Amino acid sequence: MERNITLIALFAALIAALGLVPKFDLAGGVPITAQSMGVMLAGSLLGARRGALAVLLFLFLVALGLPLLAGGRGGLGVFAGPTVGFLIGWPAAAFVTGWLVGVWRDGLFGRMPVAGTALAALVGGVGVLYAFGIGGFALITEQSLTASAAIMLVFIPGDIIKAVLTGFITQGVLRARPGLLRA
Amino acid sequence: MLSLTSEVRTPWHGVSARAKLLGLLAATVAAFWLATPAQALAFAALVAGMHLPGGARFARQGARMLWPLWPFVAVILIWHAVTGAFAQGVVIVARMVALVGLANLVTMTTRLQDILAQVDAALALIRLPARARTRLALAVALVIRFTPVLMQRGSALAQAWRARSARRPGWRLVLPFALSAIDDAEQVAEALRARSGGL
């Protein structure tokens, strides 16, 4: 139990730290926030349940008023803003990513671990997340779902890159710490 | 201390956390009945006015917290101007900015421990076992303790990268960053097991 609590808490802290420092740049100097990649990594490295709990704990602290979101944002205000759907979708994204990594561990993940994890992160961290994000944006801004999806389209390429990177990073971490996935 | 609570004292600091949270909830529900630009702008002006008792510095802090909304404000207003429903766009924007501002005001004027006390009371009300509440409190404390530690480590990793490479620090830093968090978690778990007698 202690190990589960500390892994969940430290991953929540890692998601926070990834949104604040260091700043990462893609090739060409395009800046990206690694926070949403932290959400994908929580699922792929901790598994569905612990990953989702780490993200929920992180959001709980944001709601309490800690400036843990990228750019030092936080407080109750972010849950009234147009990106609330993405915040609500984060635990689901981590859960689905972790669940798919678990399901595919003996199949696709076993044969092609990087591709399997990247695909899981793509489904969870992009597919599921954007379903929530677009729904939330449409609700808050009273736009149609199609219009909201069109506005959000610009962010998807960056998140696809993060899903692929999640595959490589997960594989690297699991190679260095093979016992991580045990409960 | 990581916190968005303002150091500037305002009359709102004296209002109980419970009253502020219930007020915010009521305002959020009521705001969806605002139908005309005049009503929505009056609501936004009221929220802006609520920042004034804190003085200029407090109001600037509130405005800074609203700043990340500007791209959305621009997109919504342009969209509605193009589709010929500008008045509706103004209602949506004014309501959104006012609600975010009001929620920020609650955050800025309520101490972390006061909000935590309300959360604990709410969890007790839904009969969450004391052990589960203790675990949540421990997890919260660990995140608050370790976020600055990990931020410092992230900066150190980035510095180490810059000392060795002319290129900017890239995504490869996430791997050692994640490994260090995992190793910290394993060590803290070991220490807790040795000292707590089981959580």
Short mmCIF file of C-alpha atoms in Angstrom, two decimals:
data_model
loop_
_atom_site.label_atom_id
_atom_site.label_comp_id
_atom_site.label_asym_id
_atom_site.label_seq_id
_atom_site.Cartn_x
_atom_site.Cartn_y
_atom_site.Cartn_z
CA MET A 1 0.00 0.00 0.00
CA GLU A 2 2.80 2.43 0.87
CA ARG A 3 4.41 1.83 -2.52
CA ASN A 4 1.14 2.48 -4.35
CA ILE A 5 0.57 5.73 -2.44
CA THR A 6 4.09 7.04 -3.02
CA LEU A 7 4.09 6.07 -6.71
CA ILE A 8 0.72 7.81 -7.21
CA ALA A 9 1.87 10.90 -5.28
CA LEU A 10 5.29 11.13 -6.93
CA PHE A 11 3.74 10.74 -10.38
CA ALA A 12 1.28 13.53 -9.57
CA ALA A 13 4.32 15.62 -8.61
CA LEU A 14 6.07 14.57 -11.84
CA ILE A 15 3.07 15.68 -13.94
CA ALA A 16 3.21 19.03 -12.12
CA ALA A 17 6.97 19.39 -12.60
CA LEU A 18 6.70 18.49 -16.31
CA GLY A 19 4.36 21.44 -16.79
CA LEU A 20 6.72 23.88 -15.12
CA VAL A 21 10.33 22.87 -15.82
CA PRO A 22 12.21 22.12 -17.93
CA LYS A 23 10.73 23.47 -21.14
CA PHE A 24 11.03 21.00 -23.99
CA ASP A 25 11.40 21.91 -27.62
CA LEU A 26 10.68 19.72 -30.61
CA ALA A 27 12.97 19.72 -33.62
CA GLY A 28 12.71 23.18 -35.16
CA GLY A 29 12.41 24.86 -31.78
CA VAL A 30 8.63 24.40 -31.44
CA PRO A 31 7.94 24.53 -27.69
CA ILE A 32 5.66 21.88 -26.20
CA THR A 33 4.37 21.33 -22.70
CA ALA A 34 5.24 17.88 -21.46
CA GLN A 35 2.33 17.86 -18.97
CA SER A 36 -0.07 15.92 -21.18
CA MET A 37 2.76 13.49 -21.89
CA GLY A 38 3.02 13.07 -18.10
CA VAL A 39 -0.62 11.97 -18.13
CA MET A 40 0.06 9.37 -20.84
CA LEU A 41 3.17 8.19 -18.96
CA ALA A 42 1.18 7.86 -15.71
CA GLY A 43 -1.09 5.36 -17.47
CA SER A 44 1.60 3.48 -19.37
CA LEU A 45 4.04 3.24 -16.42
CA LEU A 46 1.73 2.87 -13.39
CA GLY A 47 -1.13 0.98 -15.02
CA ALA A 48 -4.77 1.98 -15.44
CA ARG A 49 -5.86 2.36 -11.81
CA ARG A 50 -2.75 3.92 -10.29
CA GLY A 51 -2.23 6.14 -13.35
CA ALA A 52 -5.78 7.50 -13.20
CA LEU A 53 -5.45 8.04 -9.43
CA ALA A 54 -2.18 9.97 -9.91
CA VAL A 55 -3.92 12.28 -12.39
CA LEU A 56 -6.97 12.66 -10.11
CA LEU A 57 -4.68 13.58 -7.22
CA PHE A 58 -2.92 16.14 -9.41
CA LEU A 59 -6.26 17.70 -10.43
CA PHE A 60 -7.42 17.69 -6.80
CA LEU A 61 -4.40 19.79 -5.87
CA VAL A 62 -4.99 22.12 -8.81
CA ALA A 63 -8.58 22.62 -7.59
CA LEU A 64 -7.29 23.31 -4.09
CA GLY A 65 -5.43 26.29 -5.52
CA LEU A 66 -1.91 25.08 -6.28
CA PRO A 67 -0.41 26.56 -9.46
CA LEU A 68 0.55 23.21 -10.94
CA LEU A 69 -0.81 23.43 -14.48
CA ALA A 70 1.55 24.43 -17.32
CA GLY A 71 2.34 28.12 -17.04
CA GLY A 72 1.69 28.15 -13.28
CA ARG A 73 -2.11 28.08 -13.61
CA GLY A 74 -4.40 26.52 -11.03
CA GLY A 75 -7.30 27.11 -8.69
CA LEU A 76 -11.01 26.66 -9.22
CA GLY A 77 -11.00 29.04 -12.17
CA VAL A 78 -9.48 26.53 -14.57
CA PHE A 79 -12.52 24.29 -14.02
CA ALA A 80 -14.80 27.06 -15.26
CA GLY A 81 -12.71 27.73 -18.37
CA PRO A 82 -13.01 26.42 -21.92
CA THR A 83 -10.37 23.72 -21.43
CA VAL A 84 -12.20 22.03 -18.54
CA GLY A 85 -13.07 19.05 -20.77
CA PHE A 86 -9.37 18.27 -21.19
CA LEU A 87 -8.84 18.36 -17.42
CA ILE A 88 -11.81 16.05 -16.81
CA GLY A 89 -10.56 13.82 -19.63
CA TRP A 90 -7.04 13.44 -18.20
CA PRO A 91 -7.87 10.68 -15.66
CA ALA A 92 -9.83 8.81 -18.35
CA ALA A 93 -6.91 9.24 -20.76
CA ALA A 94 -4.46 7.80 -18.23
CA PHE A 95 -6.84 4.95 -17.40
CA VAL A 96 -7.45 3.92 -21.02
CA THR A 97 -3.73 4.20 -21.85
CA GLY A 98 -2.81 2.03 -18.87
CA TRP A 99 -5.62 -0.43 -19.53
CA LEU A 100 -4.61 -0.91 -23.17
CA VAL A 101 -0.94 -1.34 -22.24
CA GLY A 102 -2.06 -4.02 -19.76
CA VAL A 103 -4.33 -5.78 -22.27
CA TRP A 104 -1.71 -5.74 -25.02
CA ARG A 105 1.21 -6.69 -22.78
CA ASP A 106 1.18 -10.32 -23.87
CA GLY A 107 0.27 -9.59 -27.48
CA LEU A 108 1.11 -6.43 -29.37
CA PHE A 109 2.98 -4.89 -26.44
CA GLY A 110 5.11 -8.02 -26.05
CA ARG A 111 6.11 -8.16 -29.71
CA MET A 112 6.39 -4.44 -30.39
CA PRO A 113 6.54 -2.68 -27.02
CA VAL A 114 7.24 0.82 -28.30
CA ALA A 115 4.57 0.71 -31.00
CA GLY A 116 2.08 -0.96 -28.64
CA THR A 117 2.53 1.69 -25.95
CA ALA A 118 2.47 4.52 -28.49
CA LEU A 119 -0.80 3.15 -29.90
CA ALA A 120 -2.26 2.85 -26.39
CA ALA A 121 -1.22 6.45 -25.64
CA LEU A 122 -2.71 7.52 -28.98
CA VAL A 123 -6.08 5.94 -28.16
CA GLY A 124 -6.12 7.11 -24.54
CA GLY A 125 -4.14 10.33 -24.59
CA VAL A 126 -5.44 11.64 -27.89
CA GLY A 127 -8.70 9.81 -28.82
CA VAL A 128 -10.32 9.67 -25.39
CA LEU A 129 -8.84 12.98 -24.23
CA TYR A 130 -10.08 14.95 -27.24
CA ALA A 131 -13.56 13.42 -26.94
CA PHE A 132 -13.75 14.99 -23.46
CA GLY A 133 -11.91 18.17 -24.48
CA ILE A 134 -14.06 18.89 -27.52
CA GLY A 135 -17.24 18.13 -25.56
CA GLY A 136 -16.20 20.48 -22.75
CA PHE A 137 -15.22 23.25 -25.17
CA ALA A 138 -18.56 22.91 -27.01
CA LEU A 139 -20.46 23.09 -23.72
CA ILE A 140 -18.66 26.12 -22.29
CA THR A 141 -18.46 28.13 -25.50
CA GLU A 142 -21.83 27.02 -26.92
CA GLN A 143 -20.20 25.98 -30.20
CA SER A 144 -21.26 22.91 -32.18
CA LEU A 145 -19.16 19.77 -31.72
CA THR A 146 -17.93 20.07 -35.31
CA ALA A 147 -16.82 23.67 -34.85
CA SER A 148 -15.14 22.81 -31.53
CA ALA A 149 -13.34 19.88 -33.15
CA ALA A 150 -12.15 22.16 -35.96
CA ILE A 151 -10.72 24.64 -33.44
CA MET A 152 -8.96 21.86 -31.49
CA LEU A 153 -7.51 20.24 -34.61
CA VAL A 154 -4.41 22.43 -34.42
CA PHE A 155 -3.27 20.78 -31.15
CA ILE A 156 -3.61 17.17 -32.31
CA PRO A 157 -0.29 16.81 -34.24
CA GLY A 158 1.68 17.80 -31.11
CA ASP A 159 -0.20 15.26 -29.02
CA ILE A 160 0.37 12.51 -31.59
CA ILE A 161 4.11 13.22 -31.31
CA LYS A 162 3.82 13.01 -27.50
CA ALA A 163 2.05 9.65 -27.79
CA VAL A 164 4.91 8.30 -29.91
CA LEU A 165 7.49 9.67 -27.44
CA THR A 166 5.50 8.03 -24.61
CA GLY A 167 6.15 4.71 -26.32
CA PHE A 168 9.92 5.25 -26.35
CA ILE A 169 10.13 6.68 -22.84
CA THR A 170 7.94 3.94 -21.33
CA GLN A 171 10.11 1.29 -22.91
CA GLY A 172 13.28 2.99 -21.60
CA VAL A 173 11.91 3.28 -18.06
CA LEU A 174 10.64 -0.32 -17.98
CA ARG A 175 14.01 -1.56 -19.21
CA ALA A 176 15.70 0.34 -16.35
CA ARG A 177 13.07 -0.51 -13.70
CA PRO A 178 11.47 -3.81 -14.76
CA GLY A 179 9.60 -4.26 -11.46
CA LEU A 180 7.61 -1.05 -11.83
CA LEU A 181 4.43 -2.58 -13.21
CA ARG A 182 3.98 -5.02 -10.29
CA ALA A 183 1.17 -3.95 -7.97
CA MET B 1 5.07 27.54 -0.54
CA LEU B 2 3.26 26.59 -3.77
CA SER B 3 0.00 28.52 -3.62
CA LEU B 4 -2.15 30.98 -5.53
CA THR B 5 -3.56 32.51 -2.34
CA SER B 6 -2.93 36.25 -2.42
CA GLU B 7 -0.74 37.87 0.20
CA VAL B 8 -2.84 41.03 -0.13
CA ARG B 9 -5.54 40.97 2.57
CA THR B 10 -9.07 41.67 1.35
CA PRO B 11 -12.46 41.55 3.08
CA TRP B 12 -13.05 38.24 1.23
CA HIS B 13 -10.28 36.60 3.28
CA GLY B 14 -12.53 36.92 6.33
CA VAL B 15 -15.47 35.08 4.72
CA SER B 16 -15.55 31.35 5.51
CA ALA B 17 -14.31 28.93 2.84
CA ARG B 18 -17.65 27.08 2.95
CA ALA B 19 -19.65 30.27 2.25
CA LYS B 20 -17.36 31.19 -0.64
CA LEU B 21 -17.54 27.74 -2.21
CA LEU B 22 -21.33 27.61 -1.90
CA GLY B 23 -21.55 31.14 -3.33
CA LEU B 24 -19.39 30.13 -6.27
CA LEU B 25 -21.58 27.10 -6.91
CA ALA B 26 -24.74 29.22 -6.81
CA ALA B 27 -23.22 31.87 -9.12
CA THR B 28 -22.10 29.19 -11.61
CA VAL B 29 -25.61 27.78 -11.82
CA ALA B 30 -27.24 31.23 -11.98
CA ALA B 31 -24.84 32.44 -14.72
CA PHE B 32 -26.36 30.06 -17.25
CA TRP B 33 -29.61 32.08 -17.10
CA LEU B 34 -27.85 35.21 -18.37
CA ALA B 35 -29.36 35.79 -21.81
CA THR B 36 -28.47 39.28 -23.05
CA PRO B 37 -25.09 41.00 -23.48
CA ALA B 38 -26.16 43.66 -20.96
CA GLN B 39 -26.88 41.04 -18.29
CA ALA B 40 -23.66 39.13 -18.94
CA LEU B 41 -21.51 42.28 -19.01
CA ALA B 42 -23.11 43.49 -15.77
CA PHE B 43 -22.23 40.14 -14.16
CA ALA B 44 -18.62 40.46 -15.42
CA ALA B 45 -18.45 44.05 -14.11
CA LEU B 46 -19.74 42.87 -10.72
CA VAL B 47 -17.02 40.22 -10.52
CA ALA B 48 -14.39 42.79 -11.56
CA GLY B 49 -15.72 45.11 -8.86
CA MET B 50 -15.36 42.38 -6.26
CA HIS B 51 -11.59 42.54 -6.85
CA LEU B 52 -11.39 46.26 -6.04
CA PRO B 53 -11.46 46.10 -2.22
CA GLY B 54 -8.08 44.36 -2.47
CA GLY B 55 -6.48 47.35 -4.21
CA ALA B 56 -4.61 47.68 -7.49
CA ARG B 57 -2.03 44.94 -6.79
CA PHE B 58 -4.74 42.40 -5.98
CA ALA B 59 -6.75 43.39 -9.07
CA ARG B 60 -3.63 43.01 -11.24
CA GLN B 61 -3.06 39.51 -9.80
CA GLY B 62 -6.66 38.63 -10.69
CA ALA B 63 -6.21 39.99 -14.20
CA ARG B 64 -2.97 38.02 -14.64
CA MET B 65 -4.81 34.81 -13.75
CA LEU B 66 -7.42 35.58 -16.42
CA TRP B 67 -4.84 36.32 -19.13
CA PRO B 68 -4.55 32.71 -20.47
CA LEU B 69 -8.19 32.99 -21.59
CA TRP B 70 -7.50 35.60 -24.27
CA PRO B 71 -7.00 33.20 -27.22
CA PHE B 72 -10.38 31.62 -26.45
CA VAL B 73 -12.03 35.02 -26.09
CA ALA B 74 -10.62 36.03 -29.47
CA VAL B 75 -11.68 32.80 -31.21
CA ILE B 76 -15.24 32.91 -29.80
CA LEU B 77 -15.77 36.58 -30.66
CA ILE B 78 -14.38 36.21 -34.18
CA TRP B 79 -16.41 33.05 -34.76
CA HIS B 80 -19.65 34.69 -33.66
CA ALA B 81 -18.90 37.88 -35.61
CA VAL B 82 -18.39 35.82 -38.76
CA THR B 83 -21.56 33.78 -38.20
CA GLY B 84 -23.60 36.92 -37.49
CA ALA B 85 -24.31 36.14 -33.83
CA PHE B 86 -21.97 38.61 -32.17
CA ALA B 87 -24.34 39.35 -29.27
CA GLN B 88 -24.41 35.66 -28.35
CA GLY B 89 -20.60 35.62 -28.51
CA VAL B 90 -20.44 38.53 -26.07
CA VAL B 91 -22.76 36.69 -23.64
CA ILE B 92 -20.63 33.53 -23.81
CA VAL B 93 -17.34 35.40 -23.37
CA ALA B 94 -18.56 37.66 -20.55
CA ARG B 95 -20.07 34.72 -18.66
CA MET B 96 -16.95 32.57 -19.11
CA VAL B 97 -14.54 35.32 -18.05
CA ALA B 98 -16.74 36.28 -15.07
CA LEU B 99 -17.05 32.70 -13.81
CA VAL B 100 -13.33 32.02 -14.15
CA GLY B 101 -12.65 35.35 -12.41
CA LEU B 102 -15.03 34.52 -9.58
CA ALA B 103 -13.50 31.06 -9.10
CA ASN B 104 -10.04 32.64 -9.12
CA LEU B 105 -11.22 35.14 -6.50
CA VAL B 106 -12.21 32.25 -4.21
CA THR B 107 -8.80 30.64 -4.75
CA MET B 108 -6.94 33.92 -4.15
CA THR B 109 -8.74 34.66 -0.89
CA THR B 110 -8.91 31.19 0.70
CA ARG B 111 -5.99 29.53 2.43
CA LEU B 112 -5.06 26.01 1.30
CA GLN B 113 -5.68 24.54 4.76
CA ASP B 114 -9.19 26.08 4.87
CA ILE B 115 -10.13 24.47 1.54
CA LEU B 116 -8.56 21.19 2.71
CA ALA B 117 -10.67 21.36 5.89
CA GLN B 118 -13.81 21.71 3.74
CA VAL B 119 -12.77 18.75 1.61
CA ASP B 120 -12.13 16.66 4.73
CA ALA B 121 -15.56 17.63 6.11
CA ALA B 122 -17.20 16.71 2.80
CA LEU B 123 -15.40 13.34 2.73
CA ALA B 124 -16.49 12.64 6.32
CA LEU B 125 -20.04 13.55 5.33
CA ILE B 126 -20.05 10.86 2.62
CA ARG B 127 -18.66 8.47 5.27
CA LEU B 128 -15.27 7.86 3.61
CA PRO B 129 -13.33 5.76 6.15
CA ALA B 130 -10.77 7.63 8.29
CA ARG B 131 -7.97 5.42 6.90
CA ALA B 132 -8.77 6.46 3.32
CA ARG B 133 -8.81 10.12 4.39
CA THR B 134 -5.41 9.66 6.07
CA ARG B 135 -4.00 8.17 2.87
CA LEU B 136 -5.36 11.08 0.84
CA ALA B 137 -3.84 13.58 3.28
CA LEU B 138 -0.48 11.77 3.05
CA ALA B 139 -0.62 11.74 -0.76
CA VAL B 140 -1.43 15.48 -0.82
CA ALA B 141 1.47 16.22 1.53
CA LEU B 142 3.84 14.13 -0.61
CA VAL B 143 2.90 15.99 -3.80
CA ILE B 144 3.31 19.39 -2.12
CA ARG B 145 6.68 18.29 -0.72
CA PHE B 146 8.05 16.67 -3.87
CA THR B 147 6.86 19.02 -6.63
CA PRO B 148 9.53 21.67 -5.83
CA VAL B 149 12.12 18.89 -5.43
CA LEU B 150 11.32 17.47 -8.86
CA MET B 151 11.21 20.95 -10.41
CA GLN B 152 14.69 21.58 -9.06
CA ARG B 153 15.86 18.23 -10.42
CA GLY B 154 14.35 19.05 -13.81
CA SER B 155 16.27 22.32 -13.89
CA ALA B 156 19.46 20.51 -12.89
CA LEU B 157 18.97 17.94 -15.67
CA ALA B 158 18.38 20.72 -18.20
CA GLN B 159 21.51 22.55 -16.98
CA ALA B 160 23.56 19.37 -17.24
CA TRP B 161 22.27 18.94 -20.80
CA ARG B 162 23.17 22.52 -21.74
CA ALA B 163 26.66 22.08 -20.27
CA ARG B 164 27.25 19.17 -22.65
CA SER B 165 25.34 20.11 -25.78
CA ALA B 166 24.77 23.15 -27.93
CA ARG B 167 21.27 21.89 -28.69
CA ARG B 168 18.28 22.76 -26.49
CA PRO B 169 17.21 20.17 -23.89
CA GLY B 170 14.88 17.75 -25.62
CA TRP B 171 12.30 15.11 -24.77
CA ARG B 172 15.08 12.67 -23.84
CA LEU B 173 15.28 14.41 -20.44
CA VAL B 174 11.83 13.03 -19.56
CA LEU B 175 13.29 9.53 -19.18
CA PRO B 176 15.82 10.33 -16.40
CA PHE B 177 13.24 12.70 -14.94
CA ALA B 178 10.64 9.89 -14.68
CA LEU B 179 13.25 7.45 -13.36
CA SER B 180 14.23 9.85 -10.58
CA ALA B 181 10.57 10.27 -9.53
CA ILE B 182 10.10 6.49 -9.48
CA ASP B 183 13.26 5.98 -7.40
CA ASP B 184 12.10 8.67 -4.94
CA ALA B 185 8.74 6.93 -4.65
CA GLU B 186 10.39 3.56 -3.92
CA GLN B 187 12.62 5.10 -1.24
CA VAL B 188 9.79 7.02 0.43
CA ALA B 189 7.63 3.86 0.40
CA GLU B 190 10.46 1.95 2.10
CA ALA B 191 10.81 4.68 4.75
CA LEU B 192 7.04 4.77 5.33
CA ARG B 193 6.87 0.98 5.67
CA ALA B 194 9.69 1.07 8.21
CA ARG B 195 8.20 3.87 10.29
CA SER B 196 4.41 3.86 9.90
CA GLY B 197 3.60 0.25 10.79
CA GLY B 198 1.28 0.00 7.78
CA LEU B 199 -1.06 2.52 6.20
#
